[in-house]
mmCIF file of C-alpha atoms in Angstrom:
data_model
loop_
_atom_site.group_PDB
_atom_site.id
_atom_site.type_symbol
_atom_site.label_atom_id
_atom_site.label_comp_id
_atom_site.label_asym_id
_atom_site.label_seq_id
_atom_site.Cartn_x
_atom_site.Cartn_y
_atom_site.Cartn_z
ATOM 1 C CA MET N 1 -30.059 34.541 -120.968
ATOM 2 C CA SER N 2 -31.952 37.526 -119.583
ATOM 3 C CA ILE N 3 -31.305 39.047 -116.095
ATOM 4 C CA PRO N 4 -34.693 38.013 -114.701
ATOM 5 C CA ILE N 5 -34.053 34.375 -115.819
ATOM 6 C CA LEU N 6 -30.530 34.218 -114.067
ATOM 7 C CA TYR N 7 -32.136 35.637 -111.023
ATOM 8 C CA THR N 8 -34.831 32.869 -111.203
ATOM 9 C CA ALA N 9 -31.962 30.305 -111.889
ATOM 10 C CA ALA N 10 -30.032 31.285 -108.984
ATOM 11 C CA ALA N 11 -33.024 31.479 -106.491
ATOM 12 C CA VAL N 12 -33.312 27.856 -107.795
ATOM 13 C CA VAL N 13 -29.917 26.812 -106.848
ATOM 14 C CA VAL N 14 -29.569 28.600 -103.465
ATOM 15 C CA LEU N 15 -32.836 26.794 -102.475
ATOM 16 C CA CYS N 16 -31.714 23.453 -103.370
ATOM 17 C CA LEU N 17 -28.500 24.396 -101.533
ATOM 18 C CA LEU N 18 -30.842 25.227 -98.536
ATOM 19 C CA LEU N 19 -32.629 22.099 -99.096
ATOM 20 C CA ALA N 20 -29.736 19.868 -99.076
ATOM 21 C CA ALA N 21 -28.649 21.679 -95.910
ATOM 22 C CA LEU N 22 -31.113 21.346 -93.674
ATOM 23 C CA ILE N 23 -32.278 17.846 -94.883
ATOM 24 C CA PRO N 24 -30.018 14.908 -95.103
ATOM 25 C CA PRO N 25 -30.141 12.894 -97.881
ATOM 26 C CA ARG N 26 -31.681 9.879 -95.714
ATOM 27 C CA PRO N 27 -33.738 10.128 -92.499
ATOM 28 C CA LEU N 28 -31.801 10.285 -89.278
ATOM 29 C CA ASN N 29 -30.608 7.402 -86.994
ATOM 30 C CA GLY N 30 -31.323 8.650 -83.701
ATOM 31 C CA ARG N 31 -29.805 5.123 -82.119
ATOM 32 C CA LEU N 32 -26.231 5.228 -83.553
ATOM 33 C CA ALA N 33 -23.478 7.880 -84.544
ATOM 34 C CA GLY N 34 -22.435 6.305 -87.648
ATOM 35 C CA PRO N 35 -22.827 3.248 -89.877
ATOM 36 C CA ASP N 36 -21.915 -0.175 -88.563
ATOM 37 C CA PRO N 37 -23.829 -2.651 -90.558
ATOM 38 C CA GLN N 38 -22.938 -5.656 -88.078
ATOM 39 C CA LEU N 39 -24.277 -3.933 -85.264
ATOM 40 C CA GLN N 40 -27.175 -2.706 -86.658
ATOM 41 C CA LEU N 41 -28.234 -6.216 -88.266
ATOM 42 C CA ALA N 42 -27.996 -7.562 -84.529
ATOM 43 C CA LEU N 43 -29.821 -4.759 -83.117
ATOM 44 C CA LYS N 44 -32.606 -5.379 -85.839
ATOM 45 C CA ALA N 45 -32.631 -9.252 -84.676
ATOM 46 C CA VAL N 46 -32.897 -8.336 -80.752
ATOM 47 C CA ARG N 47 -35.915 -6.269 -81.430
ATOM 48 C CA GLY N 48 -37.251 -9.013 -83.264
ATOM 49 C CA GLY N 49 -36.539 -11.521 -80.118
ATOM 50 C CA ALA N 50 -33.583 -13.224 -81.626
ATOM 51 C CA TRP N 51 -30.557 -13.249 -79.199
ATOM 52 C CA GLU N 52 -28.433 -15.236 -81.171
ATOM 53 C CA PRO N 53 -26.931 -12.661 -83.392
ATOM 54 C CA ALA N 54 -25.988 -10.486 -80.201
ATOM 55 C CA ALA N 55 -24.272 -13.532 -79.236
ATOM 56 C CA ASP N 56 -22.179 -13.927 -82.345
ATOM 57 C CA LEU N 57 -21.532 -10.034 -82.590
ATOM 58 C CA MET N 58 -19.788 -10.129 -79.217
ATOM 59 C CA GLU N 59 -18.189 -13.445 -79.892
ATOM 60 C CA ALA N 60 -16.460 -11.851 -83.111
ATOM 61 C CA ALA N 61 -15.345 -9.145 -81.373
ATOM 62 C CA GLY N 62 -12.951 -11.215 -79.486
ATOM 63 C CA THR N 63 -10.464 -9.319 -77.683
ATOM 64 C CA ASP N 64 -10.985 -6.158 -79.669
ATOM 65 C CA TRP N 65 -11.785 -4.347 -76.295
ATOM 66 C CA GLU N 66 -13.073 -0.953 -77.817
ATOM 67 C CA ARG N 67 -15.346 -3.032 -80.019
ATOM 68 C CA ARG N 68 -16.461 -5.119 -77.588
ATOM 69 C CA THR N 69 -17.680 -2.358 -74.806
ATOM 70 C CA HIS N 70 -19.221 -0.774 -77.752
ATOM 71 C CA TYR N 71 -21.316 -3.182 -78.953
ATOM 72 C CA ALA N 72 -22.374 -4.512 -75.280
ATOM 73 C CA GLY N 73 -23.311 -0.900 -74.651
ATOM 74 C CA HIS N 74 -25.826 -0.585 -78.002
ATOM 75 C CA LEU N 75 -27.152 -4.258 -76.932
ATOM 76 C CA ALA N 76 -27.878 -3.291 -73.358
ATOM 77 C CA TYR N 77 -29.479 -0.094 -74.699
ATOM 78 C CA SER N 78 -31.848 -1.847 -76.563
ATOM 79 C CA ALA N 79 -32.830 -4.402 -73.784
ATOM 80 C CA ALA N 80 -33.352 -1.417 -70.858
ATOM 81 C CA TYR N 81 -35.478 0.516 -73.655
ATOM 82 C CA ASP N 82 -36.704 -2.052 -76.445
ATOM 83 C CA GLY N 83 -37.431 -4.966 -74.270
ATOM 84 C CA ASP N 84 -35.165 -7.689 -72.941
ATOM 85 C CA GLY N 85 -36.823 -10.759 -73.801
ATOM 86 C CA TRP N 86 -34.394 -11.748 -76.218
ATOM 87 C CA LEU N 87 -31.666 -11.423 -73.258
ATOM 88 C CA LYS N 88 -33.491 -13.392 -70.865
ATOM 89 C CA ALA N 89 -33.969 -16.118 -73.364
ATOM 90 C CA TRP N 90 -30.163 -16.129 -73.992
ATOM 91 C CA GLN N 91 -29.556 -16.219 -70.026
ATOM 92 C CA ALA N 92 -31.727 -19.004 -70.256
ATOM 93 C CA ALA N 93 -30.200 -20.910 -73.044
ATOM 94 C CA ALA N 94 -26.424 -20.341 -71.739
ATOM 95 C CA PRO N 95 -26.507 -19.299 -68.124
ATOM 96 C CA ASP N 96 -22.645 -19.342 -68.213
ATOM 97 C CA ASP N 97 -22.063 -17.626 -71.243
ATOM 98 C CA PRO N 98 -19.911 -14.770 -69.977
ATOM 99 C CA ASP N 99 -20.734 -12.209 -72.737
ATOM 100 C CA ALA N 100 -24.541 -12.504 -71.797
ATOM 101 C CA MET N 101 -23.581 -12.086 -68.153
ATOM 102 C CA LEU N 102 -21.653 -9.016 -69.530
ATOM 103 C CA VAL N 103 -24.892 -7.701 -71.572
ATOM 104 C CA ALA N 104 -27.200 -7.992 -68.479
ATOM 105 C CA GLY N 105 -24.865 -6.244 -66.185
ATOM 106 C CA CYS N 106 -24.681 -3.147 -68.616
ATOM 107 C CA THR N 107 -28.097 -3.253 -69.151
ATOM 108 C CA ARG N 108 -29.008 -2.726 -65.673
ATOM 109 C CA VAL N 109 -26.594 0.023 -65.554
ATOM 110 C CA LYS N 110 -28.636 1.824 -68.628
ATOM 111 C CA ARG N 111 -32.039 0.746 -67.014
ATOM 112 C CA ALA N 112 -30.801 2.602 -63.662
ATOM 113 C CA TRP N 113 -30.679 6.023 -65.865
ATOM 114 C CA ARG N 114 -33.731 5.321 -67.574
ATOM 115 C CA LEU N 115 -35.538 4.834 -64.039
ATOM 116 C CA ARG N 116 -33.767 8.054 -62.509
ATOM 117 C CA GLY N 117 -34.055 10.297 -65.773
ATOM 118 C CA PHE N 118 -31.433 12.654 -67.036
ATOM 119 C CA ARG N 119 -32.596 15.889 -65.263
ATOM 120 C CA SER N 120 -30.912 17.430 -62.741
ATOM 121 C CA ALA N 121 -31.370 15.995 -59.099
ATOM 122 C CA SER N 122 -33.201 18.877 -57.905
ATOM 123 C CA VAL N 123 -36.266 17.918 -60.206
ATOM 124 C CA THR N 124 -35.762 14.066 -59.270
ATOM 125 C CA SER N 125 -37.917 12.847 -57.094
ATOM 126 C CA ARG N 126 -37.316 10.131 -54.379
ATOM 127 C CA GLU N 127 -38.777 7.179 -55.881
ATOM 128 C CA GLN N 128 -36.411 7.872 -59.054
ATOM 129 C CA PHE N 129 -33.731 7.654 -57.124
ATOM 130 C CA ALA N 130 -35.119 4.570 -54.941
ATOM 131 C CA GLY N 131 -35.125 2.645 -58.451
ATOM 132 C CA PHE N 132 -31.838 4.195 -59.503
ATOM 133 C CA HIS N 133 -29.609 3.046 -56.832
ATOM 134 C CA GLN N 134 -31.362 -0.376 -56.567
ATOM 135 C CA GLU N 135 -30.500 -1.072 -60.242
ATOM 136 C CA LEU N 136 -26.663 0.194 -60.100
ATOM 137 C CA ALA N 137 -26.670 -2.123 -56.698
ATOM 138 C CA ALA N 138 -27.677 -4.970 -59.003
ATOM 139 C CA ALA N 139 -25.574 -3.980 -61.534
ATOM 140 C CA ARG N 140 -22.491 -3.762 -59.455
ATOM 141 C CA VAL N 141 -22.733 -7.123 -58.540
ATOM 142 C CA GLU N 142 -23.586 -8.312 -62.042
ATOM 143 C CA LEU N 143 -20.217 -6.523 -63.615
ATOM 144 C CA ALA N 144 -18.043 -7.853 -60.736
ATOM 145 C CA ASP N 145 -19.312 -11.339 -61.489
ATOM 146 C CA ALA N 146 -18.566 -10.634 -65.699
ATOM 147 C CA ALA N 147 -15.100 -9.028 -64.543
ATOM 148 C CA ARG N 148 -14.359 -12.436 -63.124
ATOM 149 C CA ARG N 149 -15.497 -14.461 -65.851
ATOM 150 C CA CYS N 150 -14.013 -11.965 -68.449
ATOM 151 C CA PRO N 151 -10.528 -12.045 -67.304
ATOM 152 C CA GLY N 152 -8.455 -8.996 -69.283
ATOM 153 C CA ASP N 153 -11.808 -7.685 -70.752
ATOM 154 C CA PRO N 154 -11.929 -3.831 -69.473
ATOM 155 C CA THR N 155 -15.689 -3.384 -70.323
ATOM 156 C CA PRO N 156 -17.439 -4.648 -67.167
ATOM 157 C CA LEU N 157 -14.748 -2.240 -65.381
ATOM 158 C CA ALA N 158 -15.903 0.489 -67.673
ATOM 159 C CA GLY N 159 -19.642 -0.429 -66.469
ATOM 160 C CA LEU N 160 -18.366 -0.200 -62.836
ATOM 161 C CA VAL N 161 -16.857 3.319 -63.398
ATOM 162 C CA THR N 162 -20.362 4.133 -64.431
ATOM 163 C CA VAL N 163 -22.000 2.407 -61.429
ATOM 164 C CA GLY N 164 -19.287 4.436 -59.230
ATOM 165 C CA ARG N 165 -20.342 7.582 -60.514
ATOM 166 C CA GLY N 166 -24.145 6.908 -59.655
ATOM 167 C CA LEU N 167 -23.055 5.441 -56.157
ATOM 168 C CA ALA N 168 -20.708 8.269 -55.393
ATOM 169 C CA PHE N 169 -17.928 5.919 -54.838
ATOM 170 C CA SER N 170 -15.417 7.513 -53.211
ATOM 171 C CA LYS N 171 -11.920 8.999 -54.790
ATOM 172 C CA ASP N 172 -9.688 6.264 -53.525
ATOM 173 C CA GLU N 173 -12.646 3.566 -54.524
ATOM 174 C CA MET N 174 -12.433 4.912 -57.830
ATOM 175 C CA GLY N 175 -8.945 5.180 -58.107
ATOM 176 C CA ALA N 176 -8.577 1.662 -57.284
ATOM 177 C CA LEU N 177 -10.944 0.447 -59.814
ATOM 178 C CA LEU N 178 -9.362 2.729 -62.844
ATOM 179 C CA ALA N 179 -6.006 1.329 -61.814
ATOM 180 C CA GLU N 180 -7.527 -2.168 -62.273
ATOM 181 C CA ALA N 181 -9.191 -1.110 -65.659
ATOM 182 C CA GLU N 182 -5.933 0.388 -66.621
ATOM 183 C CA ALA N 183 -3.967 -2.779 -66.005
ATOM 184 C CA ALA N 184 -6.259 -4.487 -68.518
ATOM 185 C CA SER N 185 -6.471 -1.715 -70.859
ATOM 186 C CA PRO N 186 -4.277 1.206 -70.522
ATOM 187 C CA HIS N 187 -5.932 3.348 -73.337
ATOM 188 C CA HIS N 188 -9.785 2.451 -73.186
ATOM 189 C CA PHE N 189 -11.636 4.571 -74.489
ATOM 190 C CA GLY N 190 -14.835 3.430 -72.524
ATOM 191 C CA THR N 191 -13.139 3.444 -69.391
ATOM 192 C CA HIS N 192 -11.523 7.096 -69.653
ATOM 193 C CA TYR N 193 -14.898 8.663 -70.878
ATOM 194 C CA ALA N 194 -17.015 6.798 -68.195
ATOM 195 C CA ALA N 195 -14.258 8.308 -65.842
ATOM 196 C CA LEU N 196 -14.266 11.498 -67.414
ATOM 197 C CA LEU N 197 -17.889 12.018 -66.115
ATOM 198 C CA TYR N 198 -16.925 10.912 -62.728
ATOM 199 C CA PHE N 199 -14.859 13.563 -61.905
ATOM 200 C CA CYS N 200 -17.231 16.066 -63.449
ATOM 201 C CA SER N 201 -18.386 19.070 -61.719
ATOM 202 C CA LYS N 202 -21.657 17.955 -61.800
ATOM 203 C CA TRP N 203 -21.104 14.601 -60.235
ATOM 204 C CA ARG N 204 -17.892 13.410 -58.123
ATOM 205 C CA GLY N 205 -15.211 16.275 -58.968
ATOM 206 C CA SER N 206 -14.530 19.636 -60.304
ATOM 207 C CA ARG N 207 -13.488 21.415 -63.000
ATOM 208 C CA ALA N 208 -9.962 21.257 -62.341
ATOM 209 C CA GLU N 209 -10.056 17.537 -61.735
ATOM 210 C CA VAL N 210 -11.908 16.650 -64.575
ATOM 211 C CA GLU N 211 -9.368 18.860 -66.820
ATOM 212 C CA GLU N 212 -6.470 17.028 -65.156
ATOM 213 C CA PHE N 213 -7.541 13.885 -65.547
ATOM 214 C CA ALA N 214 -8.209 14.396 -69.194
ATOM 215 C CA ALA N 215 -4.894 16.131 -69.881
ATOM 216 C CA ARG N 216 -2.935 13.138 -68.571
ATOM 217 C CA ALA N 217 -4.998 10.640 -70.309
ATOM 218 C CA ALA N 218 -4.494 12.164 -73.508
ATOM 219 C CA ARG N 219 -0.788 13.064 -73.165
ATOM 220 C CA GLN N 220 0.300 9.661 -72.233
ATOM 221 C CA ALA N 221 -2.289 7.715 -75.332
ATOM 222 C CA PRO N 222 -1.013 7.065 -78.225
ATOM 223 C CA ARG N 223 -2.227 8.368 -81.539
ATOM 224 C CA GLY N 224 -5.800 7.200 -82.981
ATOM 225 C CA SER N 225 -6.829 5.971 -79.286
ATOM 226 C CA LEU N 226 -8.953 8.826 -79.428
ATOM 227 C CA LEU N 227 -7.946 9.900 -76.040
ATOM 228 C CA ALA N 228 -7.048 13.186 -77.367
ATOM 229 C CA LEU N 229 -10.708 13.922 -77.173
ATOM 230 C CA LEU N 230 -10.782 13.757 -73.541
ATOM 231 C CA PRO N 231 -9.554 17.749 -73.079
ATOM 232 C CA LEU N 232 -12.106 18.585 -75.442
ATOM 233 C CA LEU N 233 -15.006 16.632 -73.732
ATOM 234 C CA ALA N 234 -14.058 18.081 -70.304
ATOM 235 C CA TRP N 235 -14.113 21.410 -71.884
ATOM 236 C CA TYR N 236 -17.813 20.960 -73.385
ATOM 237 C CA GLU N 237 -18.738 19.586 -70.071
ATOM 238 C CA GLU N 238 -17.835 21.871 -67.747
ATOM 239 C CA VAL N 239 -17.659 25.525 -69.998
ATOM 240 C CA ASP N 240 -20.265 24.811 -72.755
ATOM 241 C CA LEU N 241 -22.774 22.666 -70.769
ATOM 242 C CA GLY N 242 -22.343 25.270 -67.838
ATOM 243 C CA GLY N 243 -23.372 28.701 -69.439
ATOM 244 C CA ASP N 244 -23.021 30.897 -72.473
ATOM 245 C CA PRO N 245 -19.043 30.108 -73.777
ATOM 246 C CA ALA N 246 -19.979 32.322 -77.187
ATOM 247 C CA GLY N 247 -16.719 33.853 -78.018
ATOM 248 C CA LEU N 248 -14.673 31.472 -76.040
ATOM 249 C CA PHE N 249 -14.762 28.667 -79.123
ATOM 250 C CA GLY N 250 -12.346 30.434 -80.675
ATOM 251 C CA THR N 251 -9.739 31.223 -77.975
ATOM 252 C CA PRO N 252 -5.966 29.722 -78.805
ATOM 253 C CA HIS N 253 -6.363 26.931 -75.996
ATOM 254 C CA VAL N 254 -9.703 25.697 -77.728
ATOM 255 C CA VAL N 255 -8.437 25.515 -81.078
ATOM 256 C CA ALA N 256 -5.501 23.675 -79.906
ATOM 257 C CA LEU N 257 -7.817 21.016 -78.323
ATOM 258 C CA VAL N 258 -9.530 21.078 -81.367
ATOM 259 C CA ASP N 259 -6.474 20.356 -83.606
ATOM 260 C CA ALA N 260 -5.060 17.598 -81.434
ATOM 261 C CA ALA N 261 -8.373 15.495 -81.538
ATOM 262 C CA LEU N 262 -8.450 16.123 -85.408
ATOM 263 C CA GLU N 263 -4.728 14.475 -85.204
ATOM 264 C CA ASP N 264 -6.337 11.891 -83.116
ATOM 265 C CA VAL N 265 -9.331 11.172 -85.298
ATOM 266 C CA GLY N 266 -6.749 11.085 -88.571
ATOM 267 C CA ALA N 267 -4.793 7.730 -87.011
ATOM 268 C CA ALA N 268 -8.121 6.159 -85.781
ATOM 269 C CA GLU N 269 -9.291 3.933 -88.714
ATOM 270 C CA GLY N 270 -11.352 1.402 -87.473
ATOM 271 C CA HIS N 271 -11.992 2.565 -84.034
ATOM 272 C CA PRO N 272 -15.638 1.902 -83.031
ATOM 273 C CA ASN N 273 -15.852 5.491 -81.504
ATOM 274 C CA LEU N 274 -14.703 7.411 -84.448
ATOM 275 C CA PRO N 275 -18.418 8.418 -85.233
ATOM 276 C CA GLU N 276 -18.758 9.852 -82.311
ATOM 277 C CA ALA N 277 -15.433 11.715 -82.140
ATOM 278 C CA ARG N 278 -16.380 12.966 -85.941
ATOM 279 C CA HIS N 279 -19.708 14.714 -84.376
ATOM 280 C CA LEU N 280 -17.939 16.257 -81.520
ATOM 281 C CA LEU N 281 -15.357 17.547 -83.764
ATOM 282 C CA ALA N 282 -18.391 19.043 -86.414
ATOM 283 C CA TYR N 283 -19.865 20.840 -83.689
ATOM 284 C CA PHE N 284 -16.851 22.707 -82.373
ATOM 285 C CA LEU N 285 -15.641 23.213 -85.994
ATOM 286 C CA VAL N 286 -18.577 25.232 -86.685
ATOM 287 C CA ARG N 287 -18.446 27.204 -83.619
ATOM 288 C CA GLN N 288 -15.193 27.914 -84.599
ATOM 289 C CA SER N 289 -16.325 29.070 -88.272
ATOM 290 C CA ARG N 290 -14.127 26.259 -89.862
ATOM 291 C CA TYR N 291 -16.414 25.449 -92.133
ATOM 292 C CA ARG N 292 -14.768 23.177 -94.678
ATOM 293 C CA ALA N 293 -13.370 21.253 -91.878
ATOM 294 C CA ALA N 294 -16.814 21.060 -90.504
ATOM 295 C CA LEU N 295 -18.399 19.173 -93.643
ATOM 296 C CA GLU N 296 -15.587 16.801 -94.066
ATOM 297 C CA GLN N 297 -16.879 15.710 -90.631
ATOM 298 C CA PHE N 298 -19.981 15.773 -91.395
ATOM 299 C CA ARG N 299 -20.066 13.567 -94.639
ATOM 300 C CA GLN N 300 -18.497 10.629 -92.725
ATOM 301 C CA VAL N 301 -21.701 10.446 -90.299
ATOM 302 C CA ASP N 302 -24.237 11.680 -92.237
ATOM 303 C CA GLY N 303 -27.272 10.450 -91.558
ATOM 304 C CA TYR N 304 -26.970 9.427 -88.023
ATOM 305 C CA ALA N 305 -27.159 11.495 -84.873
ATOM 306 C CA ASN N 306 -26.556 9.521 -81.311
ATOM 307 C CA ALA N 307 -23.553 11.475 -80.342
ATOM 308 C CA ILE N 308 -22.530 14.238 -78.197
ATOM 309 C CA PRO N 309 -23.731 17.130 -78.398
ATOM 310 C CA TRP N 310 -26.818 16.304 -79.972
ATOM 311 C CA SER N 311 -27.702 13.339 -77.500
ATOM 312 C CA TYR N 312 -27.509 16.186 -74.565
ATOM 313 C CA ARG N 313 -30.202 18.352 -76.259
ATOM 314 C CA PRO N 314 -34.085 17.755 -76.157
ATOM 315 C CA TRP N 315 -34.131 18.605 -80.087
ATOM 316 C CA GLY N 316 -31.124 16.911 -80.941
ATOM 317 C CA LYS N 317 -31.643 15.706 -84.642
ATOM 318 C CA LEU N 318 -32.831 19.411 -85.117
ATOM 319 C CA SER N 319 -29.502 20.723 -83.687
ATOM 320 C CA TYR N 320 -28.009 18.259 -85.876
ATOM 321 C CA ARG N 321 -29.383 19.493 -88.724
ATOM 322 C CA LEU N 322 -28.982 23.161 -88.529
ATOM 323 C CA HIS N 323 -24.970 22.973 -87.499
ATOM 324 C CA ARG N 324 -24.654 20.712 -90.796
ATOM 325 C CA ALA N 325 -26.739 23.576 -92.511
ATOM 326 C CA ARG N 326 -24.171 26.323 -91.104
ATOM 327 C CA ALA N 327 -21.464 23.852 -92.045
ATOM 328 C CA VAL N 328 -22.502 23.876 -96.136
ATOM 329 C CA TRP N 329 -23.401 27.461 -96.040
ATOM 330 C CA GLY N 330 -20.575 28.593 -94.298
ATOM 331 C CA ALA N 331 -18.429 26.444 -96.465
ATOM 332 C CA LEU N 332 -20.185 27.941 -99.873
ATOM 333 C CA LEU N 333 -19.954 31.736 -98.480
ATOM 334 C CA THR N 334 -16.790 32.062 -96.715
ATOM 335 C CA ARG N 335 -14.473 29.592 -98.405
ATOM 336 C CA ARG N 336 -13.394 28.280 -94.753
#
């Protein structure tokens, strides 16, 4: 084979690799972080107006609190953003169904944030804040009722933690709420992540408070709970989002946070929040030039993009594709 032909063949291979890196094998799903066939079927049904699959999904979760929280959050998001006709029909058909009450309360929380918007307070109007606080006040009542009707389930309590972030609960109020939630489920990921956001400096706390909270929760949790991600999430919220952290990703401290999270993920088979953890790790691993490890995380969630950090960015899907491309090319060229 002549040299020009070899160069042409090599160019074709490089182009194919580039396309494979930039374009995942299927269109990106912007609603989920990873595949979940049962949830996807239920979401498709409710968008068509049928509430029964949602009720079946919640009932099937049983006392798997992590899964109930995960499902309730996605159903609530669909009701808040796609239309809640199916939820109203569910409540009318089963007015005493605690699952319907729970999803309705969670829907008010999602609707509150939709009304407020996700920009800083300085560019949020009085009307937006009024709608935000009104919805959160109603959610507080509904979630408290759901908590009474769903004893032992931390899901409504996790929702109340988010309400407390928006309504500026005092530290004493939040402490009492967290104590109640932890009594129900000591290492519940949904509750702890909601609390982490409350303690962030952009909401009701400080960098020192959120780092202390995250470190303590991670230290006390068993492997596989995914709470080892909390210190990494705290660093992301306080350092990465707070400015330009270039050069800090590779520091021993951050590398140790990533390694601890990788160990937790390795023991978290079946955890409903595992895909979100993989997205976060893929991002950090790329920023640490650990491309092969990043690519392994991307492979587990390829085709889905509703997770931090992509969900925080206006061009989230493009950011996902670019970081995925860096992982592919980095693994190819550097063997790291």
